[in-house]
Structure formats: C-alpha cells, structure tokens
XYZ file of N, CA and C in Angstrom:
471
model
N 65.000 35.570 -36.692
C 64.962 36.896 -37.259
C 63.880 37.696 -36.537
N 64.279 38.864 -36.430
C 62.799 39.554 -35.508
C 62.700 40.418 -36.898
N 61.225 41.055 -35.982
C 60.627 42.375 -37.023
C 61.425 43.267 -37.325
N 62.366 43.490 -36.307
C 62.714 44.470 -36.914
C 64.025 44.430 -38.190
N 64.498 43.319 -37.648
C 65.647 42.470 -39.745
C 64.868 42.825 -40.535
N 63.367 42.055 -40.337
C 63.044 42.123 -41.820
C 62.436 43.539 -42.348
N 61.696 44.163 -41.128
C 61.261 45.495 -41.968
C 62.393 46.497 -41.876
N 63.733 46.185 -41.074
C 64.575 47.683 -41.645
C 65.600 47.282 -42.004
N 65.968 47.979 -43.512
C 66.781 47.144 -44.011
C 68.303 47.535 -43.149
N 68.670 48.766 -42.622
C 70.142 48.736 -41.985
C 70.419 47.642 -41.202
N 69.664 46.952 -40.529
C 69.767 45.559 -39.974
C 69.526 44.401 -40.828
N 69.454 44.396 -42.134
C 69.611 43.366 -42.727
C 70.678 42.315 -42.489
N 71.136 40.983 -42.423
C 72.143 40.456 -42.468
C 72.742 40.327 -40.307
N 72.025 40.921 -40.072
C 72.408 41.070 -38.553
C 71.469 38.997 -38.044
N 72.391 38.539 -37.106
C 72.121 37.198 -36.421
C 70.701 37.176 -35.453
N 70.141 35.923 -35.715
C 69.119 36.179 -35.270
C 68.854 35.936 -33.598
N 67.957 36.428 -32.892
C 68.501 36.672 -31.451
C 67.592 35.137 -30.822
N 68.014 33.738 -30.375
C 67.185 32.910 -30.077
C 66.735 32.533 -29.013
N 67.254 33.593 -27.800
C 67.338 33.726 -26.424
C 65.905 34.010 -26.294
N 66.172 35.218 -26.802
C 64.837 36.097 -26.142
C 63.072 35.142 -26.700
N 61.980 35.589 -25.682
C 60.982 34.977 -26.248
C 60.667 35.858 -27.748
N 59.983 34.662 -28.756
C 59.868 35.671 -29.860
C 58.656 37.124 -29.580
N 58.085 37.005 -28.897
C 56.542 38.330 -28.194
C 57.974 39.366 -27.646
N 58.601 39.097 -27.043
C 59.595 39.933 -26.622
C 60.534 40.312 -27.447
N 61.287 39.799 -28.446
C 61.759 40.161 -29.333
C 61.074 41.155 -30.318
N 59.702 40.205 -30.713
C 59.298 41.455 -31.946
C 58.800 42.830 -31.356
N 58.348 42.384 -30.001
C 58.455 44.367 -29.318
C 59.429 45.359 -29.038
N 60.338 44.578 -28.811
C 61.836 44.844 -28.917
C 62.207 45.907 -30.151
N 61.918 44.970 -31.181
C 62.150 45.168 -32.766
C 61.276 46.088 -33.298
N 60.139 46.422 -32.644
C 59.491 47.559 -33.015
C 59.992 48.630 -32.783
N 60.212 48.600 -31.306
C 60.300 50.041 -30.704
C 62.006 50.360 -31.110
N 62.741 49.776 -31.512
C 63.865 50.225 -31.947
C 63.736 50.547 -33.456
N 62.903 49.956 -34.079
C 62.611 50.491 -35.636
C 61.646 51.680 -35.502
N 61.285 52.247 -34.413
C 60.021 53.242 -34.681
C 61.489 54.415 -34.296
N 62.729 54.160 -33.582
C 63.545 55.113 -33.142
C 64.674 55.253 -34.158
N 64.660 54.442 -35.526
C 65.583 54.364 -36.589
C 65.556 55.129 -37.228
N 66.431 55.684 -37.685
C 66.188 56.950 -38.632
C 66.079 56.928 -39.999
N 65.544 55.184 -40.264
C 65.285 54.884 -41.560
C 63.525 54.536 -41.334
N 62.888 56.130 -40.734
C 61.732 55.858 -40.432
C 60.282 55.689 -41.592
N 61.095 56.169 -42.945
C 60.758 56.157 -44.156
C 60.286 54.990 -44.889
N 61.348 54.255 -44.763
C 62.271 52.820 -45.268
C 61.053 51.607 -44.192
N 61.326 51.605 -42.934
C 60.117 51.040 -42.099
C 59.055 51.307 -42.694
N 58.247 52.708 -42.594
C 56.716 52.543 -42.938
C 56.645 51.762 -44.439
N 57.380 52.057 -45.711
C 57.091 51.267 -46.771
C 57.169 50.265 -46.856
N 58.327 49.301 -45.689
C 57.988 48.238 -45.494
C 56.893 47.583 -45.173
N 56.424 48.297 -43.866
C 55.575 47.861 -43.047
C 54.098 47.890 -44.332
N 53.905 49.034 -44.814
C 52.940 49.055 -45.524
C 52.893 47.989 -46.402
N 53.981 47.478 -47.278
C 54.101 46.477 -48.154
C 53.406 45.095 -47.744
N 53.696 45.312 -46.660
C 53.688 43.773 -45.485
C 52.141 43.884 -45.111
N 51.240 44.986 -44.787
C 49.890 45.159 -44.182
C 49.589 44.921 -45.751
N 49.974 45.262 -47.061
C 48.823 45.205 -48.355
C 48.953 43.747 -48.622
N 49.976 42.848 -48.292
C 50.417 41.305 -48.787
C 49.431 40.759 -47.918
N 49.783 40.943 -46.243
C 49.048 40.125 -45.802
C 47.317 40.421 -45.793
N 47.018 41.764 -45.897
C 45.251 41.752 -46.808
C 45.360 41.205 -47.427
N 46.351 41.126 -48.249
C 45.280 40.461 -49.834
C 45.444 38.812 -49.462
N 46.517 37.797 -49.061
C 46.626 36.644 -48.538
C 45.288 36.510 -48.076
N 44.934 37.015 -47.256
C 44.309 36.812 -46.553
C 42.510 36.888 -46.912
N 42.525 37.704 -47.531
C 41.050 37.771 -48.300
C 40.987 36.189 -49.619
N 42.400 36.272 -50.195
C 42.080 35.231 -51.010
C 42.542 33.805 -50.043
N 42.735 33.331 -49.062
C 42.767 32.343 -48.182
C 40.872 32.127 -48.020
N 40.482 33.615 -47.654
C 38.751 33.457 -47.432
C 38.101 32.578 -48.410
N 38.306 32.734 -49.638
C 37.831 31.959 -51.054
C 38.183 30.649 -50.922
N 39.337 30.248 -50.194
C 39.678 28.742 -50.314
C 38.671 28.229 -48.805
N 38.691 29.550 -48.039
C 38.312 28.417 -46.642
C 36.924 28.158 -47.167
N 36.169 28.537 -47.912
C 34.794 28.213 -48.062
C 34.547 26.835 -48.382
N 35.889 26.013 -49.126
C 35.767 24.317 -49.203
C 36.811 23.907 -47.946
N 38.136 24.395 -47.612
C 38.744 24.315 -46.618
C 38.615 24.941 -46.079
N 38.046 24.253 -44.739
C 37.731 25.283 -43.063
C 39.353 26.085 -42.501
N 39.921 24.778 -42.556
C 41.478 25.027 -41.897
C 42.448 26.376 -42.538
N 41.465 27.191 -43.813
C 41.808 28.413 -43.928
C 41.520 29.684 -43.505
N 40.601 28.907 -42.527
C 40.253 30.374 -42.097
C 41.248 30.639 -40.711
N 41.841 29.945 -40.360
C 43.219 30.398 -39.808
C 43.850 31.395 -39.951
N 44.299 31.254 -41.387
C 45.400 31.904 -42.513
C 44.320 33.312 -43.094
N 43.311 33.283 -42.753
C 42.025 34.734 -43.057
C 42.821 35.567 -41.797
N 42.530 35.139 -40.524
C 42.266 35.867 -39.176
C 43.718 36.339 -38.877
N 44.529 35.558 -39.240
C 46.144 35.719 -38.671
C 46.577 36.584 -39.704
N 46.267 36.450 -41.250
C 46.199 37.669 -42.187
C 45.778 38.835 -41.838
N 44.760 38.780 -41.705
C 43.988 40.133 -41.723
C 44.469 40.762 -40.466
N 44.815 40.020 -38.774
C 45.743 40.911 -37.504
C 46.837 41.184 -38.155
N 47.580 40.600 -38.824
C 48.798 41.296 -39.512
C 48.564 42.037 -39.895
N 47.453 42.302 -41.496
C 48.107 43.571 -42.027
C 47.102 44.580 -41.045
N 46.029 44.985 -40.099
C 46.013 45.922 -39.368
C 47.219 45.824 -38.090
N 48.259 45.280 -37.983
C 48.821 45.528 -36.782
C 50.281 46.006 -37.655
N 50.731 45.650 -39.170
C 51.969 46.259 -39.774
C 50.935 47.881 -40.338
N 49.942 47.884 -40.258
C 49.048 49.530 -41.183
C 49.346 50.085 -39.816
N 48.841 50.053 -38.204
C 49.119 50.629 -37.406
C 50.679 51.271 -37.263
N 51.699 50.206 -37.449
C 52.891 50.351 -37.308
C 53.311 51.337 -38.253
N 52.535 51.232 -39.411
C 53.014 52.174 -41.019
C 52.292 53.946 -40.638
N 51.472 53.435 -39.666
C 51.223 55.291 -39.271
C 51.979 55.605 -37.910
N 52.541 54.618 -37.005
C 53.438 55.356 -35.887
C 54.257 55.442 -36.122
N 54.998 55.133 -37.104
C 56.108 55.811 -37.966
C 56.299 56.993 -38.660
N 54.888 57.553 -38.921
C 54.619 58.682 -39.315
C 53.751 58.971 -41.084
N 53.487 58.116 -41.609
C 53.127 58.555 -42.697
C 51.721 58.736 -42.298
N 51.006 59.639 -43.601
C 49.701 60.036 -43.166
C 48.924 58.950 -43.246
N 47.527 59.336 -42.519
C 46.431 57.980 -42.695
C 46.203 58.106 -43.922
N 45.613 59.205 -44.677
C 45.049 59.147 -45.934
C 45.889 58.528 -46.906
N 47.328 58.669 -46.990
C 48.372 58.079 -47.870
C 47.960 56.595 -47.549
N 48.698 56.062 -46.163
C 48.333 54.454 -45.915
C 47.516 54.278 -46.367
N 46.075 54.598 -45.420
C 45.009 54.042 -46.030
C 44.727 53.683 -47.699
N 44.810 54.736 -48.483
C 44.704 55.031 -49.542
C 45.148 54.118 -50.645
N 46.239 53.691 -50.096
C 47.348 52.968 -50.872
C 46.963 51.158 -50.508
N 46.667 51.140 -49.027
C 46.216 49.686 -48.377
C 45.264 49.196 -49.166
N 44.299 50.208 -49.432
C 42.877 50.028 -49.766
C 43.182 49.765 -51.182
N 43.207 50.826 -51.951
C 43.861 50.636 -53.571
C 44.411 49.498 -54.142
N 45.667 49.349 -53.538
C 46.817 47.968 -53.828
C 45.838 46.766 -53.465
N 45.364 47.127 -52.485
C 44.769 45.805 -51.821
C 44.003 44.998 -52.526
N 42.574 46.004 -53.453
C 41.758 45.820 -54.153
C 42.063 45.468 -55.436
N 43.191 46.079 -56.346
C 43.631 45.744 -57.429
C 44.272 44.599 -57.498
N 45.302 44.461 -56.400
C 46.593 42.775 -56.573
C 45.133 41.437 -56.283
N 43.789 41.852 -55.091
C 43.114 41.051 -55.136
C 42.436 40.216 -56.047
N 41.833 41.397 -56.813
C 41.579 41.341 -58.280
C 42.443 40.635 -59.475
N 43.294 41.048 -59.425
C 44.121 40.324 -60.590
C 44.807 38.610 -59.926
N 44.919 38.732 -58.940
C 45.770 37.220 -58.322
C 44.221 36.868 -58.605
N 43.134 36.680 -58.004
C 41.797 36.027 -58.204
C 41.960 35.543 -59.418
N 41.989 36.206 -60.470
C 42.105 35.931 -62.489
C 43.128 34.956 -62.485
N 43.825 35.307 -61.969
C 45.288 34.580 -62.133
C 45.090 32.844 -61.410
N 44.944 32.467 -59.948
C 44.428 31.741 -58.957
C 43.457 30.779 -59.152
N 42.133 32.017 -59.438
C 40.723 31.070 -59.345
C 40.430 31.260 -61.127
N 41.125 31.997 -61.490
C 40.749 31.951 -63.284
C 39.503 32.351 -63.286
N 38.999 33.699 -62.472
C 38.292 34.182 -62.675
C 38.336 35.087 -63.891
N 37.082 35.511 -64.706
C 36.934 36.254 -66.078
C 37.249 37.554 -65.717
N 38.101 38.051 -66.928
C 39.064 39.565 -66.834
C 37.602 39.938 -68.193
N 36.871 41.289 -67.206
C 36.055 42.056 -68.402
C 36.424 43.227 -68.762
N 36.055 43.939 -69.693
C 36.343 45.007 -69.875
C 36.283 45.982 -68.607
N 35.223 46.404 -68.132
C 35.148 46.825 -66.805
C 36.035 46.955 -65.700
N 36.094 45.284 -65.513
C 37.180 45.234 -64.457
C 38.753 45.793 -64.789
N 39.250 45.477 -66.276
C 40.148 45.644 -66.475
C 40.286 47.530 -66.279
N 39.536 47.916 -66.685
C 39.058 49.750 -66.491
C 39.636 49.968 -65.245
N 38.513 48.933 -64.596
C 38.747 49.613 -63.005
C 39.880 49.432 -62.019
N 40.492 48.863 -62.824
C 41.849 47.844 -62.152
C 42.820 49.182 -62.499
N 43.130 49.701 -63.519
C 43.737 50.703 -64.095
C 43.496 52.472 -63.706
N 42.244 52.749 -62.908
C 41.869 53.807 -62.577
C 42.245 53.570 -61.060
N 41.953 52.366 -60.350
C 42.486 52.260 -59.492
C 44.466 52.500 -59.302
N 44.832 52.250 -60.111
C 46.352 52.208 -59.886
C 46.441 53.802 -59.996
N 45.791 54.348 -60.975
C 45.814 55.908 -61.493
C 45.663 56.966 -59.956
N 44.400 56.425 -59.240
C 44.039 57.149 -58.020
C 45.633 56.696 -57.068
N 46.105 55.513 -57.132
C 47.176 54.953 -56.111
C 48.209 56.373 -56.540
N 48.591 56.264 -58.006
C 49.714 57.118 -58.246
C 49.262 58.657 -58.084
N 47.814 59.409 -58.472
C 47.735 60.537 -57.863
C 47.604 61.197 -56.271
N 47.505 59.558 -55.616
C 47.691 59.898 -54.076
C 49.020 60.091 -53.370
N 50.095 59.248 -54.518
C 51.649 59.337 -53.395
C 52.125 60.940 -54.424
N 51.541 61.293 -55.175
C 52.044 62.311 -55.953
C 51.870 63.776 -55.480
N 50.450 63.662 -54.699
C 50.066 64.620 -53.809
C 50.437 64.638 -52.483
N 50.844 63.389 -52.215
C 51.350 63.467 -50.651
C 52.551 63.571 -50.533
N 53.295 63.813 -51.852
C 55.195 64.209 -51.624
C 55.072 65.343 -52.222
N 54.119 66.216 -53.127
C 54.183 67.477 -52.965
C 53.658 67.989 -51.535
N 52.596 67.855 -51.288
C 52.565 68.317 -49.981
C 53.394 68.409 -48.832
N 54.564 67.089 -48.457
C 55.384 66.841 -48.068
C 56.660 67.867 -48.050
N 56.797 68.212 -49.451
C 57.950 69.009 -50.023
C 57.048 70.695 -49.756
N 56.037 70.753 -49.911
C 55.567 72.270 -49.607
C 55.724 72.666 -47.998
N 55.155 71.752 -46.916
C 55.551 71.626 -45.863
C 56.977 71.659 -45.228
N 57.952 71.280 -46.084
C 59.103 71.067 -45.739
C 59.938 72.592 -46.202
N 59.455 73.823 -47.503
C 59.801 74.547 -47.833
C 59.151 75.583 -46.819
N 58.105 75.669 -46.178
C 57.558 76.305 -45.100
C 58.269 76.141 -43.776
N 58.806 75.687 -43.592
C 59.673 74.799 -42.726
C 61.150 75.737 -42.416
N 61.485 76.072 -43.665
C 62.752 76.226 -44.191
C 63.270 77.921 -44.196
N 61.910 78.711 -44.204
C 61.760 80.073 -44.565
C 61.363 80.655 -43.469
C-alpha cells in the first residue's frame, strides 16, 4: 500500500504496487495526492496521522525510560508526525489551523490515553483543562471556515 491509498480515500481499495522501491513509491504517492483534487480529504488525513503519530510517540517516551528499545518508536514517531504536519500544509491548509489543532489534539488525547495507560490521576484541573482545550480546538476550525467562506464570498463579487 503506498501513502498515497491510505491518506486519499478515492484510491482506497486500489492494489498495492510491489515493484517499485517503497522511498519511491511513497514519493510517488505524495506528489500525486498533493495534485488530487481531494486536496481537503488529504490534509485531514494527513493531519490525523501527524496528531496519532505525536501522541504515540510522546507516550512510547514514558515507556522508553524502563525500555530503551522505545526510543525507536519516540524518533520514528515524532519524523512522522512533522513530515505528515508538513504534508498537511502543502496541501494547503493554514499553519495556524494545523498547528493549532496538532498542538491541541495532541496535548489533550496525550493527557487522557496517559489516565487511561499509565493510570495516571484525573484532577479537577486537568479535567478543566482537557475541556478548554477541546473548546480552543473547536473555536479554531470555526474561525478558520468562516474565514474560509468570507474569502471565498470576496472571491465571488
């Protein structure tokens, strides 16, 4: 399967190519998903994929501190999700949205899988901040599709 099956879905279900080297394939698979006109559909993928593999990857850090052999699964995490966040802005969405949302999601799913994982203590506080955080996530995509839609009515006139 290359990158580009899994992050666009119109190629879902398409055979996987076993010829090509996989470094050549997934560049392949980029640059034909950055020319798809499901350029929308890509960045939310891609973004989905840069906030999973942060957070993997920060909570892999917590395990490598008794297992070394995780800090593998830290470094190969963390080039993923900056090399799918790069991909989620040459597709076009704004930095402040990505970012915004990377950072946000990132910090909250960290937070709660930790409770969940390491059975770390849920305080009042955290639980606050876990919830203001999602609040800032939803007033950021709320402002960036009005803006989107004001831009697009300027556009139009």
């Amino acid at each position: 399967m290359t990158v580009k099956d899994a992050l666009c879905p119109s190629t879902w279900g398409s055979a996987c190519r076993r010829s090509a080297p996989a470094v050549l394939t997934a560049h392949g698979a980029l640059r034909d998903c950055l020319r798809s006109t499901s350029r929308g559909v890509c960045a939310w993928l891609a973004l989905s994929g840069a906030i999973i593999s942060e957070v993997s990857a920060t909570l892999a850090l917590r395990q490598a501190l008794y297992q070394p052999g995780f800090y593998a699964v830290v470094g190969i995490g963390y080039a993923l999700a900056f090399i799918l966040l790069s991909l989620t802005l040459k597709v076009g969405m704004p930095l402040g949205v990505a970012y915004g949302l990377w950072g946000a999601l990132g910090v909250a799913l960290t937070a709660v899988l930790s409770m969940i994982l390491f059975r770390e203590s849920v305080t009042m506080p955290v639980a606050v901040g876990i919830a203001l955080i999602m609040s800032g996530v939803l007033l950021v995509e709320i402002g960036a599709q009005r803006a989107e839609a004001q831009h697009k009515d300027g556009d139009a006139s």
